[in-house]
mmCIF file with all atom_site columns, C-alpha atoms in Angstrom:
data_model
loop_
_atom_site.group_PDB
_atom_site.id
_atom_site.type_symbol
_atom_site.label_atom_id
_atom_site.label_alt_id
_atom_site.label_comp_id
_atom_site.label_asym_id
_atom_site.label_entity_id
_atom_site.label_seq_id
_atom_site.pdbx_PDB_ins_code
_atom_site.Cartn_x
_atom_site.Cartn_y
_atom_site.Cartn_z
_atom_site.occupancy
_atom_site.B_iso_or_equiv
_atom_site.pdbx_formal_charge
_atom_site.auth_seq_id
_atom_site.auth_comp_id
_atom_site.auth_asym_id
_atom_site.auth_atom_id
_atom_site.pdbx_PDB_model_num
ATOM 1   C CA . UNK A 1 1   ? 0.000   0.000  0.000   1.00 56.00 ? 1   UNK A CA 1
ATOM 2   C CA . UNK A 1 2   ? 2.777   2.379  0.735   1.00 63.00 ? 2   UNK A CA 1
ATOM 3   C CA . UNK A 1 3   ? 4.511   1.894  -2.806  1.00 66.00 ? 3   UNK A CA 1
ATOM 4   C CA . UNK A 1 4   ? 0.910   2.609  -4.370  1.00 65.00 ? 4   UNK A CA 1
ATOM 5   C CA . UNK A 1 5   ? 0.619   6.238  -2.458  1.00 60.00 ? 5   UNK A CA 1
ATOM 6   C CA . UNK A 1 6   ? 3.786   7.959  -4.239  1.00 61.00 ? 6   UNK A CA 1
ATOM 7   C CA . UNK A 1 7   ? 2.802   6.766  -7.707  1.00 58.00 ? 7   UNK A CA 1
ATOM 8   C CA . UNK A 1 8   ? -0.654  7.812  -7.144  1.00 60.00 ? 8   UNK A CA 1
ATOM 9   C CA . UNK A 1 9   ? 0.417   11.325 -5.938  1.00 59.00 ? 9   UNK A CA 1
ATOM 10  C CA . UNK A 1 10  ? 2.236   11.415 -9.144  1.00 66.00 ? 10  UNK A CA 1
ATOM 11  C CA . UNK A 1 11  ? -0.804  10.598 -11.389 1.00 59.00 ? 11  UNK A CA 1
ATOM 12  C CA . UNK A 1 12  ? -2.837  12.918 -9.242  1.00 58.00 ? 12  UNK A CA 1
ATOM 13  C CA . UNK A 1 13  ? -0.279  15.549 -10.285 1.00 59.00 ? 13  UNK A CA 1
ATOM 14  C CA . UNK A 1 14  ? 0.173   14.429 -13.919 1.00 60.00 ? 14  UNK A CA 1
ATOM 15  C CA . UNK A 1 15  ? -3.872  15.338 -14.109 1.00 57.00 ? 15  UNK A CA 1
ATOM 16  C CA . UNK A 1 16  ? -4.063  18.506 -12.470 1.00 56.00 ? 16  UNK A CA 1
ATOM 17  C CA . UNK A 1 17  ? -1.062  19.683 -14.574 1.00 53.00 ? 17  UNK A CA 1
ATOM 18  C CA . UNK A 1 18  ? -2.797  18.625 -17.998 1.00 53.00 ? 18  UNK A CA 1
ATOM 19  C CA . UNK A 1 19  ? -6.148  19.846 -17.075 1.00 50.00 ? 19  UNK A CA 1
ATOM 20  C CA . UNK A 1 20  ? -4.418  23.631 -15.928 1.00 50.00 ? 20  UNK A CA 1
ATOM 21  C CA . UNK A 1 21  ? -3.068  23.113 -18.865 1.00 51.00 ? 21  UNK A CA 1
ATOM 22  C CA . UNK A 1 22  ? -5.797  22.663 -20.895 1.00 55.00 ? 22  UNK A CA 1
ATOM 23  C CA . UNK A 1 23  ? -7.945  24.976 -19.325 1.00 55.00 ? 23  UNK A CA 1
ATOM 24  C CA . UNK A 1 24  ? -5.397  28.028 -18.975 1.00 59.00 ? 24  UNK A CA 1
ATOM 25  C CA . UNK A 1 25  ? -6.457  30.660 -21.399 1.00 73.00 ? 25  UNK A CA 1
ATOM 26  C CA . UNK A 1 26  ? -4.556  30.896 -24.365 1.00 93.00 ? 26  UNK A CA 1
ATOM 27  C CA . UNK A 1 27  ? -2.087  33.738 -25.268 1.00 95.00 ? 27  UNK A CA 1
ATOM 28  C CA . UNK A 1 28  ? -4.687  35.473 -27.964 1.00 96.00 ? 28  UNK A CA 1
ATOM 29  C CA . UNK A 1 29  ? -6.976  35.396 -24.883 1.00 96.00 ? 29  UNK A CA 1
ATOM 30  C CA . UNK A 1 30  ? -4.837  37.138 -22.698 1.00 97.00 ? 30  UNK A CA 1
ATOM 31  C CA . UNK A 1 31  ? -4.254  39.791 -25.135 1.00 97.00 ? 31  UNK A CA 1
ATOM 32  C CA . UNK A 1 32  ? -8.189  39.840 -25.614 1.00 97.00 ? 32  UNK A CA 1
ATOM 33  C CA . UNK A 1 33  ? -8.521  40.221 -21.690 1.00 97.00 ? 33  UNK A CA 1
ATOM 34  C CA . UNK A 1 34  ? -6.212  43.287 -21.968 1.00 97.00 ? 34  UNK A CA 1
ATOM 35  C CA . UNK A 1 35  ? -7.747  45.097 -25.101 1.00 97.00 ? 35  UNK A CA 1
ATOM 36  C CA . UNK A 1 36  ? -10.950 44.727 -22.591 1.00 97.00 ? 36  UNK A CA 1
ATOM 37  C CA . UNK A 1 37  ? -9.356  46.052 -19.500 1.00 98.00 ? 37  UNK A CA 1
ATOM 38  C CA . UNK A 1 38  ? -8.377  49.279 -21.855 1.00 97.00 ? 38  UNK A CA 1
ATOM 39  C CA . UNK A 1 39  ? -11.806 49.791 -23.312 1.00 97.00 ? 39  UNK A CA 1
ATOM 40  C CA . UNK A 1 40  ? -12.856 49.929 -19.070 1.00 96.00 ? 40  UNK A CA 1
ATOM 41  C CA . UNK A 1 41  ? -10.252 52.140 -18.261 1.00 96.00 ? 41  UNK A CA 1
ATOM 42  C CA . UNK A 1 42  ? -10.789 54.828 -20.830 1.00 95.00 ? 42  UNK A CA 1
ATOM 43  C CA . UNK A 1 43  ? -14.365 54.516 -20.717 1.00 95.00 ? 43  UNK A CA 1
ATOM 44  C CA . UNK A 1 44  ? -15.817 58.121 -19.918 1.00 93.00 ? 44  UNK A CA 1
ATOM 45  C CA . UNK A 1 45  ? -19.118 57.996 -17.492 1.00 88.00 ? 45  UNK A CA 1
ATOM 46  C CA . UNK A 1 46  ? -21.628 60.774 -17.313 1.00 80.00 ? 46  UNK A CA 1
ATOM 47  C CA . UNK A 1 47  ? -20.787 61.118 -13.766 1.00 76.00 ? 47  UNK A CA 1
ATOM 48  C CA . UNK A 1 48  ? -17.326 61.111 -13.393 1.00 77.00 ? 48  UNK A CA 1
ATOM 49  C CA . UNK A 1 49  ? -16.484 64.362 -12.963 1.00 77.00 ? 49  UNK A CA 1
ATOM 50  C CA . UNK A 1 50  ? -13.629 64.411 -10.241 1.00 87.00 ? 50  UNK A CA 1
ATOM 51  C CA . UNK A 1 51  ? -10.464 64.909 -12.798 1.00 88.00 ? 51  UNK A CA 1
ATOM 52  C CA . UNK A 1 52  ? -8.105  63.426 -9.729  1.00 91.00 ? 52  UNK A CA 1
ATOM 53  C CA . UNK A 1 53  ? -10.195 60.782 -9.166  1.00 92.00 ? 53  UNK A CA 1
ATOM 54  C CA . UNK A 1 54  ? -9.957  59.913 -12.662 1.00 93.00 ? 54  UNK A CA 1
ATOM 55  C CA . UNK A 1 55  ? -6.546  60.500 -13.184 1.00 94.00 ? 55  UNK A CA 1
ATOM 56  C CA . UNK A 1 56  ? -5.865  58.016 -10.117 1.00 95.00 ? 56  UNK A CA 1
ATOM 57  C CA . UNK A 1 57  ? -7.988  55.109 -11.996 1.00 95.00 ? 57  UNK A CA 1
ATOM 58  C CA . UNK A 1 58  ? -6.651  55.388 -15.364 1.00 96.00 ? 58  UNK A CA 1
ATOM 59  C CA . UNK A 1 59  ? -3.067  55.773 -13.702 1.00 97.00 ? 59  UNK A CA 1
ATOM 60  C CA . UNK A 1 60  ? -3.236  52.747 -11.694 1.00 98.00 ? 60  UNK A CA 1
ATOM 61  C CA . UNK A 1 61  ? -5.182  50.918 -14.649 1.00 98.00 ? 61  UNK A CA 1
ATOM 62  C CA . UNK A 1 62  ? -2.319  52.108 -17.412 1.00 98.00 ? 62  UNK A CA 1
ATOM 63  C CA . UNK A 1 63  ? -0.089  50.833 -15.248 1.00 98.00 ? 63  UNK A CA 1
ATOM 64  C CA . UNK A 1 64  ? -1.220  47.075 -15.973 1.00 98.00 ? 64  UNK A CA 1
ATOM 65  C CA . UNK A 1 65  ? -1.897  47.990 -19.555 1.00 98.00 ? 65  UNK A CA 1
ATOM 66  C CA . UNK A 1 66  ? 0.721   49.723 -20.910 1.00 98.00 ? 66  UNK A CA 1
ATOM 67  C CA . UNK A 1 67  ? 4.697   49.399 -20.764 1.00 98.00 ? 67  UNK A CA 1
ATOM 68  C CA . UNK A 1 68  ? 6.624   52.846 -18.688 1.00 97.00 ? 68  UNK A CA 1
ATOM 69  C CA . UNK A 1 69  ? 7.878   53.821 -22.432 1.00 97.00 ? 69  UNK A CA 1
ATOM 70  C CA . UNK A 1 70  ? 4.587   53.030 -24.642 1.00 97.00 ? 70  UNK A CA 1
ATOM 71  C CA . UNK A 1 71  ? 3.159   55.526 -27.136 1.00 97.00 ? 71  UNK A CA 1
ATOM 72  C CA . UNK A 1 72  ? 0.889   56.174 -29.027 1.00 96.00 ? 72  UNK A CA 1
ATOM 73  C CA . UNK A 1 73  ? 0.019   58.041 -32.360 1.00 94.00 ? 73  UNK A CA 1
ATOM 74  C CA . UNK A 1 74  ? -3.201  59.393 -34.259 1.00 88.00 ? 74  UNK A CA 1
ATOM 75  C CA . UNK A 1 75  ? -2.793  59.838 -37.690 1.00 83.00 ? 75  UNK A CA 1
ATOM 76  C CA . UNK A 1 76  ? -5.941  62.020 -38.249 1.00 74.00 ? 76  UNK A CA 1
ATOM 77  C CA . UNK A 1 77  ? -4.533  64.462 -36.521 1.00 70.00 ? 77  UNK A CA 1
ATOM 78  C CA . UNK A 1 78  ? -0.857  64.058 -36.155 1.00 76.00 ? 78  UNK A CA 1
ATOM 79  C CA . UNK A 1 79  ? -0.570  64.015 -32.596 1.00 85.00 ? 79  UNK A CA 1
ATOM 80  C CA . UNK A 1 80  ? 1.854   61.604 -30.759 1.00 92.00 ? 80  UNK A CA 1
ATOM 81  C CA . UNK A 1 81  ? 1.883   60.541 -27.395 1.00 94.00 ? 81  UNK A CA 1
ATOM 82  C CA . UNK A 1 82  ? 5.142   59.231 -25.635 1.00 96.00 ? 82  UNK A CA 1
ATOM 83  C CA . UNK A 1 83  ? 5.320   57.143 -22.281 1.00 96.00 ? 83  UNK A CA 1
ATOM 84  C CA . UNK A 1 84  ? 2.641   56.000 -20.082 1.00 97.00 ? 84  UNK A CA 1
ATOM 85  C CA . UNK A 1 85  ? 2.604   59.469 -18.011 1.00 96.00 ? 85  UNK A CA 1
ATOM 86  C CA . UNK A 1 86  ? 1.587   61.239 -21.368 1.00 95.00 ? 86  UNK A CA 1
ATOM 87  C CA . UNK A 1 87  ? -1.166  58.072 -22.109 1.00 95.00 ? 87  UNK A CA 1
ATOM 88  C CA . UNK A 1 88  ? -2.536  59.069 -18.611 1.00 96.00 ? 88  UNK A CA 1
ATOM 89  C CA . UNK A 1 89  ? -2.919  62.546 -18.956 1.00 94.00 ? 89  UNK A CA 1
ATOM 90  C CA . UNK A 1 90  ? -4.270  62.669 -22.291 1.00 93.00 ? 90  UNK A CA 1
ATOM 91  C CA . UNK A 1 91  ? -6.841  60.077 -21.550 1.00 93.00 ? 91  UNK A CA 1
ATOM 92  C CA . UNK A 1 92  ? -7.760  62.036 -17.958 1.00 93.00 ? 92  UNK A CA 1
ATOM 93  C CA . UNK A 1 93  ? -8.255  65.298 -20.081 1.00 91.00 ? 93  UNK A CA 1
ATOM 94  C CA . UNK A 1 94  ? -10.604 63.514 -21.782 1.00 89.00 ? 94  UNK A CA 1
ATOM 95  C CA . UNK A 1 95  ? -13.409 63.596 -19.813 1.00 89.00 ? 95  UNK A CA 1
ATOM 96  C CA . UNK A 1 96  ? -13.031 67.636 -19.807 1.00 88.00 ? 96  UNK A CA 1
ATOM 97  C CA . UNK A 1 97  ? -13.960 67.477 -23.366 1.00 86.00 ? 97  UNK A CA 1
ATOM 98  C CA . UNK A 1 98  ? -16.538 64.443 -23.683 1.00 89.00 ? 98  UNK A CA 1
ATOM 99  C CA . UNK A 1 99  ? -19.388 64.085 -21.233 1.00 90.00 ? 99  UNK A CA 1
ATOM 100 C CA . UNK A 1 100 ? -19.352 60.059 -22.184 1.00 91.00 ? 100 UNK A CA 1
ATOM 101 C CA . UNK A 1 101 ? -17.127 58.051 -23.967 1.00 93.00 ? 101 UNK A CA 1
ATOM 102 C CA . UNK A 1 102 ? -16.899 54.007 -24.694 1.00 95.00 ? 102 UNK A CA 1
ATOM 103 C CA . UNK A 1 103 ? -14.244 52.614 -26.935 1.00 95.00 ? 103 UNK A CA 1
ATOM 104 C CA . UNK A 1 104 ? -15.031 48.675 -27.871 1.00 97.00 ? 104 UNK A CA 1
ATOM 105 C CA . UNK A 1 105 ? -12.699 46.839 -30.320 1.00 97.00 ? 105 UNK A CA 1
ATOM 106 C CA . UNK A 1 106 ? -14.065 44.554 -32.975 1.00 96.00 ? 106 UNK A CA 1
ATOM 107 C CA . UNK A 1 107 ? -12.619 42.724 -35.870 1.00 96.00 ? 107 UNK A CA 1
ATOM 108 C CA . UNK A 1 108 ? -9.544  42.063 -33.706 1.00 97.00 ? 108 UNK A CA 1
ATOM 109 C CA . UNK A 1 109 ? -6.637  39.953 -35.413 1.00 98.00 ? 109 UNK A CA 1
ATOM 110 C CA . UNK A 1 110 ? -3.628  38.861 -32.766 1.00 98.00 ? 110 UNK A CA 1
ATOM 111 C CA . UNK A 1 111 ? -0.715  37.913 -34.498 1.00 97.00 ? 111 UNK A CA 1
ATOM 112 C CA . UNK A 1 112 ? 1.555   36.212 -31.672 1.00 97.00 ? 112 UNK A CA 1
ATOM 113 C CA . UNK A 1 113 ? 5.066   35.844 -32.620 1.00 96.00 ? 113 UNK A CA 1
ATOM 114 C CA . UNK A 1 114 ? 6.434   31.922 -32.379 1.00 95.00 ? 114 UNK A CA 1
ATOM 115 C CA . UNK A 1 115 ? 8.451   32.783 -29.151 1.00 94.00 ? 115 UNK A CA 1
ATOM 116 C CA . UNK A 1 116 ? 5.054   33.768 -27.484 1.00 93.00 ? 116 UNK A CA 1
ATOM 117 C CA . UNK A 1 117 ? 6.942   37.161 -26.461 1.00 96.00 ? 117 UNK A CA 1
ATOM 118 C CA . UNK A 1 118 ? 5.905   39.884 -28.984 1.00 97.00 ? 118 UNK A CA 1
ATOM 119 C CA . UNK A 1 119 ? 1.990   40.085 -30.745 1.00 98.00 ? 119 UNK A CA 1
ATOM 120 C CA . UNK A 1 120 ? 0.632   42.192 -33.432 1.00 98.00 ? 120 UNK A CA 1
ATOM 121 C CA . UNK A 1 121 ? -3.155  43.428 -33.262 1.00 98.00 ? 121 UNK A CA 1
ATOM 122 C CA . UNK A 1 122 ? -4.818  45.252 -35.632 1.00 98.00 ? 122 UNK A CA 1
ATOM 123 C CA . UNK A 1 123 ? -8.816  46.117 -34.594 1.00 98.00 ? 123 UNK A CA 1
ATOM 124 C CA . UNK A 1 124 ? -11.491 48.418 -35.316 1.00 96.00 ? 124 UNK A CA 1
ATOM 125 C CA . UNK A 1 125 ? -12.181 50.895 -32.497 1.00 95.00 ? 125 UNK A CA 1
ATOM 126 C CA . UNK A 1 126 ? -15.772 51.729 -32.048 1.00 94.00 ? 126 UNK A CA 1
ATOM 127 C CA . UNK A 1 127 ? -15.392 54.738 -30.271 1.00 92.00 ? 127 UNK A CA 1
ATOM 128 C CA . UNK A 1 128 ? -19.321 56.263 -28.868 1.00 94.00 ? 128 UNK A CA 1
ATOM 129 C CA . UNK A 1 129 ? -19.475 59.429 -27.295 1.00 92.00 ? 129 UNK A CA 1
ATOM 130 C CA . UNK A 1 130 ? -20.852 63.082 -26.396 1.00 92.00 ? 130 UNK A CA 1
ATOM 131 C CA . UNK A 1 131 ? -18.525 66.245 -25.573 1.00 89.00 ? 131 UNK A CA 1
ATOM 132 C CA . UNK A 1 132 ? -20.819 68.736 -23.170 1.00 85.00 ? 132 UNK A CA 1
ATOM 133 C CA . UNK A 1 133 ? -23.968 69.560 -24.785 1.00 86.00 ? 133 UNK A CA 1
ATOM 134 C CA . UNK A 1 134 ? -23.809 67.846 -28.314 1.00 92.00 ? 134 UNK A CA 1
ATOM 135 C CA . UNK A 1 135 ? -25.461 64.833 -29.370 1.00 94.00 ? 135 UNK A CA 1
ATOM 136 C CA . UNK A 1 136 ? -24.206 61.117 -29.233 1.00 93.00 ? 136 UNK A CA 1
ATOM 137 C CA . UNK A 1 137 ? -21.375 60.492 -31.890 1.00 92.00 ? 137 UNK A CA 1
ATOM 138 C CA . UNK A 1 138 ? -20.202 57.193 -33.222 1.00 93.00 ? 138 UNK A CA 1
ATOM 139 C CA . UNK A 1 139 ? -16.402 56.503 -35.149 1.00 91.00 ? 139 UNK A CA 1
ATOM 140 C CA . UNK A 1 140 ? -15.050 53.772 -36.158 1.00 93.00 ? 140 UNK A CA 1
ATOM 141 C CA . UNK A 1 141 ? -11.090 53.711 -36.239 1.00 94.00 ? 141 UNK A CA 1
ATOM 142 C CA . UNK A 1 142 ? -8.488  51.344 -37.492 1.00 96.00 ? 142 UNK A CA 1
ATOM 143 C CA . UNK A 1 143 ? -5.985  50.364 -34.699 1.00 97.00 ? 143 UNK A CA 1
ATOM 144 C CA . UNK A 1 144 ? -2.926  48.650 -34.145 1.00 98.00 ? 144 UNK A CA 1
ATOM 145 C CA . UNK A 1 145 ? -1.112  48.029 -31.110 1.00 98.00 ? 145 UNK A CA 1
ATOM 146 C CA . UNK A 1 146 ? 2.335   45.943 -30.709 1.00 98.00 ? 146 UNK A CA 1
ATOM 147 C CA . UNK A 1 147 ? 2.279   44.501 -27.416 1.00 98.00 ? 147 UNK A CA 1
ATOM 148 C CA . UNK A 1 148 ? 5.167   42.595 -25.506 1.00 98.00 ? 148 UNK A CA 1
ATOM 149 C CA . UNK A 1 149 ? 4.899   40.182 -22.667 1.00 97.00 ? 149 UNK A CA 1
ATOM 150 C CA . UNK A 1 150 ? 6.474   41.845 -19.552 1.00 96.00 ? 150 UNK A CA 1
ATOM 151 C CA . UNK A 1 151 ? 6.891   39.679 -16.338 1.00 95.00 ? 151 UNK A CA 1
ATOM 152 C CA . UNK A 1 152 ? 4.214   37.258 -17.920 1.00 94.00 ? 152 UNK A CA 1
ATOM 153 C CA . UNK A 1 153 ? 1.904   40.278 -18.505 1.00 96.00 ? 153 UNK A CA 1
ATOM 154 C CA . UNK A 1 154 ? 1.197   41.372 -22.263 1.00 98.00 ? 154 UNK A CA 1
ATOM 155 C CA . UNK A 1 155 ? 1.536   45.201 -22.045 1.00 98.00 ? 155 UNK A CA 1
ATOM 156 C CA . UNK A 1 156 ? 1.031   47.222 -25.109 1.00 98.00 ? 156 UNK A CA 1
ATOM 157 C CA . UNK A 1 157 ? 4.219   48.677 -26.286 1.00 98.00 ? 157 UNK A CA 1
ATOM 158 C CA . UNK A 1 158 ? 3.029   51.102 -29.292 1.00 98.00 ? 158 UNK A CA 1
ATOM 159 C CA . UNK A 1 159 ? -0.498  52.036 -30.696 1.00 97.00 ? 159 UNK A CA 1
ATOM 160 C CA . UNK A 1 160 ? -1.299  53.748 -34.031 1.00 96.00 ? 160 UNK A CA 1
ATOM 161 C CA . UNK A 1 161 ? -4.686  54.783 -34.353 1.00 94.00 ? 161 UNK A CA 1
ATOM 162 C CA . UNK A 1 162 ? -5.016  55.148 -38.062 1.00 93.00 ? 162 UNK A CA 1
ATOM 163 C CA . UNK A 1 163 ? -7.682  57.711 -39.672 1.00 87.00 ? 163 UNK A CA 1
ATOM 164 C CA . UNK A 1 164 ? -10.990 56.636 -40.222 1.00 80.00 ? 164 UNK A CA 1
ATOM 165 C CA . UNK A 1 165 ? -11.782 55.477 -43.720 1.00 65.00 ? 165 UNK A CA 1
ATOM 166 C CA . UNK A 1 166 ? -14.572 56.174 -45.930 1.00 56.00 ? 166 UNK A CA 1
ATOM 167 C CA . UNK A 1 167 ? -17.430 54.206 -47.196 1.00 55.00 ? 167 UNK A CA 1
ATOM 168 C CA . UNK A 1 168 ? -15.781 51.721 -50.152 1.00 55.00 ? 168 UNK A CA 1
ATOM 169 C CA . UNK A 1 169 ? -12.297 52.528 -49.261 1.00 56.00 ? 169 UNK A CA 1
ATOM 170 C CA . UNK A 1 170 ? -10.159 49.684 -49.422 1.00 53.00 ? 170 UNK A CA 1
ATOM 171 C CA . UNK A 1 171 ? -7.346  50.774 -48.021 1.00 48.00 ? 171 UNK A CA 1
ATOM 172 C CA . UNK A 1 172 ? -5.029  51.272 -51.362 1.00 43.00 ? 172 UNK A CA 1
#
């Protein structure tokens, strides 16, 4: 009975292993998780108003979602942000202008390089709001963001938001 117990603790292991392992998300789905923590943390509500209290959420969410020396650039308007501080501020100063704002992603491709350590996304940013006093307004932007996997954490590295294209434009 005693020579039984060690081999069984080892088959007991062997499952849990495979069945974590089966059941652990996937690295497209951790990227997916974090393209849905951003589209939280920027999201605009009518009655957030406090600009500290904002800045304090998006700072401590940004933190999670983007890398110390991330930027970001809009085309449209050709504007570039550079490192996480910059990402905070402009998406605190935000709500000064808009009175709501959601962002959702859709159409997402993850590219994941073969090392698991580097991904490409390209999306379509739905992007609903209403600065102070004007009606409800609805864009849809191209995206894409190069993430890298920091401390077992995918952390977006760079995002372009490309300008929004017009009805039966392909593209070339």
């Amino acid at each position: 009975m005693k020579r039984w117990l060690p081999l069984g603790l080892i088959a007991v292991g062997v499952v849990l292993a495979v069945v974590a392992l089966l059941f652990s998300p996937s690295e497209e789905d951790r990227i997916r998780e974090r393209l849905t923590q951003l589209e939280d943390a920027v999201r605009i509500d009518d009655g957030e108003r406090n600009p500290l209290v904002r800045h304090g959420r998006v700072r401590k969410e940004f933190a999670e979602i983007f890398t110390k020396e991330a930027s970001a650039r809009i085309v449209e308007i050709n504007d570039r942000l550079s490192g996480r501080d910059d990402l905070t501020a402009a998406a605190t100063q935000a709500a000064i202008v808009y009175q709501t704002a959601d962002v959702r992603f859709g159409g997402t491709d993850v590219q994941v390089d073969p090392a698991g350590m580097t991904a490409e996304v390209t999306a379509t940013a739905t992007v609903t709001g209403a600065r102070h006093g004007q009606p409800v307004r609805r864009d849809e932007l191209p995206v894409a963001l190069r993430m890298e996997k920091v401390e077992g954490d995918w952390k977006i590295v760079s995002a372009t938001v490309h300008p929004r294209r017009a009805p039966g434009d392909d593209g070339l």
